[in-house]
Amino acid sequence: MKTDAHQKAIKASYYSIFGNAALAIIKGVTGIFGNSYALIADAIESTTDVFSSLLVLFGLKYSARPADENHPYGHGRVEPLITFAVVGFLVVSATIIVMESIENIQTPHKVPKPYTLIVLAAIIFTKEIFYRFINKKSEETKSSSLKADAWHHRSDAITSLMAFIGISIALFMGKGYETADDWAALFASGFILYNAYLILRPALGEIMDEHLYDDMVEEIREISQKEQGVIETEKCFIRKTGMTFHVDLHVIVDGELSVNQGHEIAHNLKDRLLHEMPEVADILIHIEPHDTNHS
């Protein structure tokens, strides 16, 4: 089922696809006519961005499917899998840039045209705006794949910034510095690989059900203490599935209560938590009797 978060994320991914396609064309044309190999390499990187954004879109739409008999927890786990694929695209992009840069460094060529700096400045500004917009949407929707897409924009901005610096050196230093933009592109590939790691780490934690949500655990405990009949909370485990969370919570109640009374407390608490924390898709509450060990 598509929630508001899914709709926001899908809409943001469309912006990424069309934005990356437009910028890839602009970079490629400017690089060819402006004698800038760094811009051509940048265009290649933006082309891979288009395909990675298409993957993100597919993942977001697939993860919105409701739970079924074969997938009782829904289809949200496709999100970190898509994130792994996006990281793969980043690694491929960095590898292509390294290969192209090394080849171009060894090949004599003309100094890039001055107007390439204007184009690059506009691209850097545009890409940073894209990064901030997509990253904001990823924070709002808790989408790991959308966050990966945002960092793809940031890595693209870094690549363009390196190209800007390299071309500036080549233009102002003159003869003998024609390959400065190629060295800049080579240097930028290192930033791209580092960003790939930053994206991969939380997605790996998500797929492995790593404990990453201390703030949410604290919020759950605070809300639970307000529910009548709840003496204390004990274990609280959280797993992320796409843009939503599944919670296992142990609640301590009076040991003299009947099964029906304990069930009613658990049911009321679940309703309260789901109402106050819309990002939580489901909660499994285990009732435990209060004794001196819990005092």
Tab-separated table of C-alpha atoms in Angstrom, residues 114-245:
chain	number	residue	atom	x	y	z
A	114	PRO	CA	36.975	29.026	-20.573
A	115	TYR	CA	33.186	28.754	-20.867
A	116	THR	CA	33.347	25.234	-19.416
A	117	LEU	CA	33.889	26.882	-16.028
A	118	ILE	CA	30.554	28.694	-16.298
A	119	VAL	CA	28.777	25.470	-17.157
A	120	LEU	CA	30.500	23.645	-14.295
A	121	ALA	CA	29.617	26.355	-11.788
A	122	ALA	CA	25.941	26.047	-12.788
A	123	ILE	CA	26.127	22.240	-12.554
A	124	ILE	CA	27.706	22.315	-9.078
A	125	PHE	CA	25.007	24.692	-7.846
A	126	THR	CA	22.229	22.596	-9.409
A	127	LYS	CA	23.576	19.309	-8.077
A	128	GLU	CA	23.891	20.669	-4.547
A	129	ILE	CA	20.258	21.796	-4.694
A	130	PHE	CA	19.280	18.314	-5.907
A	131	TYR	CA	21.264	16.745	-3.053
A	132	ARG	CA	19.619	18.902	-0.391
A	133	PHE	CA	16.133	18.332	-1.813
A	134	ILE	CA	16.448	14.546	-2.197
A	135	ASN	CA	18.244	14.171	1.137
A	136	LYS	CA	15.458	16.095	2.873
A	137	LYS	CA	12.875	13.783	1.310
A	138	SER	CA	14.899	10.740	2.374
A	139	GLU	CA	14.892	12.008	5.976
A	140	GLU	CA	11.147	12.647	5.847
A	141	THR	CA	10.351	9.223	4.382
A	142	LYS	CA	13.097	7.154	6.119
A	143	SER	CA	14.063	5.788	2.690
A	144	SER	CA	17.590	4.344	2.547
A	145	SER	CA	17.572	4.016	-1.244
A	146	LEU	CA	16.465	7.633	-1.649
A	147	LYS	CA	19.281	8.687	0.681
A	148	ALA	CA	21.698	6.761	-1.525
A	149	ASP	CA	20.291	8.625	-4.521
A	150	ALA	CA	20.834	11.923	-2.692
A	151	TRP	CA	24.469	11.066	-2.048
A	152	HIS	CA	24.784	10.225	-5.721
A	153	HIS	CA	23.934	13.876	-6.411
A	154	ARG	CA	26.484	15.014	-3.822
A	155	SER	CA	29.198	12.820	-5.378
A	156	ASP	CA	28.339	14.295	-8.761
A	157	ALA	CA	28.703	17.807	-7.316
A	158	ILE	CA	32.100	16.846	-5.894
A	159	THR	CA	33.228	15.465	-9.256
A	160	SER	CA	32.144	18.686	-10.959
A	161	LEU	CA	33.904	20.769	-8.305
A	162	MET	CA	37.141	18.855	-8.893
A	163	ALA	CA	36.726	19.393	-12.632
A	164	PHE	CA	36.173	23.125	-11.998
A	165	ILE	CA	39.385	23.324	-9.969
A	166	GLY	CA	41.329	21.309	-12.549
A	167	ILE	CA	40.145	23.386	-15.502
A	168	SER	CA	40.862	26.605	-13.601
A	169	ILE	CA	44.445	25.451	-13.015
A	170	ALA	CA	44.825	24.462	-16.677
A	171	LEU	CA	43.493	27.837	-17.887
A	172	PHE	CA	45.420	30.089	-15.505
A	173	MET	CA	48.705	28.149	-15.463
A	174	GLY	CA	48.762	27.645	-19.228
A	175	LYS	CA	51.034	25.316	-21.198
A	176	GLY	CA	52.141	22.200	-19.354
A	177	TYR	CA	48.998	22.064	-17.211
A	178	GLU	CA	46.585	20.764	-19.854
A	179	THR	CA	45.958	17.555	-17.889
A	180	ALA	CA	45.048	19.330	-14.642
A	181	ASP	CA	41.340	18.607	-15.121
A	182	ASP	CA	42.134	14.911	-15.686
A	183	TRP	CA	44.067	14.773	-12.423
A	184	ALA	CA	41.127	16.495	-10.762
A	185	ALA	CA	38.730	13.857	-12.106
A	186	LEU	CA	41.078	11.132	-10.847
A	187	PHE	CA	41.124	12.733	-7.402
A	188	ALA	CA	37.306	13.018	-7.397
A	189	SER	CA	36.942	9.250	-7.896
A	190	GLY	CA	38.346	8.792	-4.390
A	191	PHE	CA	35.556	10.955	-2.956
A	192	ILE	CA	32.986	8.919	-4.879
A	193	LEU	CA	34.295	5.644	-3.430
A	194	TYR	CA	34.252	7.104	0.078
A	195	ASN	CA	30.635	8.226	-0.400
A	196	ALA	CA	29.816	4.713	-1.605
A	197	TYR	CA	31.003	3.356	1.744
A	198	LEU	CA	28.950	5.942	3.672
A	199	ILE	CA	25.844	4.827	1.779
A	200	LEU	CA	26.572	1.105	2.082
A	201	ARG	CA	27.137	1.045	5.854
A	202	PRO	CA	23.597	1.935	7.080
A	203	ALA	CA	21.963	-0.190	4.351
A	204	LEU	CA	24.018	-3.181	5.492
A	205	GLY	CA	22.934	-2.500	9.076
A	206	GLU	CA	19.312	-2.421	7.938
A	207	ILE	CA	19.486	-5.733	6.095
A	208	MET	CA	21.228	-7.330	9.126
A	209	ASP	CA	18.686	-5.931	11.634
A	210	GLU	CA	21.439	-4.029	13.414
A	211	HIS	CA	20.379	-2.027	16.479
A	212	LEU	CA	20.419	1.565	15.183
A	213	TYR	CA	17.322	3.184	16.678
A	214	ASP	CA	18.009	4.235	20.272
A	215	ASP	CA	15.922	7.415	19.954
A	216	MET	CA	12.913	5.427	18.755
A	217	VAL	CA	13.312	2.906	21.583
A	218	GLU	CA	13.280	5.758	24.098
A	219	GLU	CA	10.159	7.252	22.506
A	220	ILE	CA	8.387	3.883	22.632
A	221	ARG	CA	9.236	3.488	26.324
A	222	GLU	CA	7.988	6.990	27.148
A	223	ILE	CA	4.680	6.445	25.344
A	224	SER	CA	4.239	3.012	26.941
A	225	GLN	CA	4.621	4.419	30.459
A	226	LYS	CA	1.559	6.591	29.840
A	227	GLU	CA	-0.683	3.596	29.157
A	228	GLN	CA	-2.831	2.533	32.107
A	229	GLY	CA	-1.766	-0.859	33.485
A	230	VAL	CA	1.810	-0.709	32.184
A	231	ILE	CA	4.277	-0.844	35.087
A	232	GLU	CA	7.457	-0.923	33.039
A	233	THR	CA	8.907	-1.877	29.674
A	234	GLU	CA	11.713	-4.373	29.231
A	235	LYS	CA	13.105	-5.592	25.914
A	236	CYS	CA	12.455	-3.473	22.834
A	237	PHE	CA	13.716	-4.614	19.430
A	238	ILE	CA	13.245	-2.633	16.232
A	239	ARG	CA	13.766	-3.702	12.641
A	240	LYS	CA	13.464	-1.399	9.642
A	241	THR	CA	11.572	-2.606	6.586
A	242	GLY	CA	11.712	-0.067	3.781
A	243	MET	CA	10.288	3.176	5.121
A	244	THR	CA	8.513	1.581	8.075
A	245	PHE	CA	9.489	-0.180	11.296
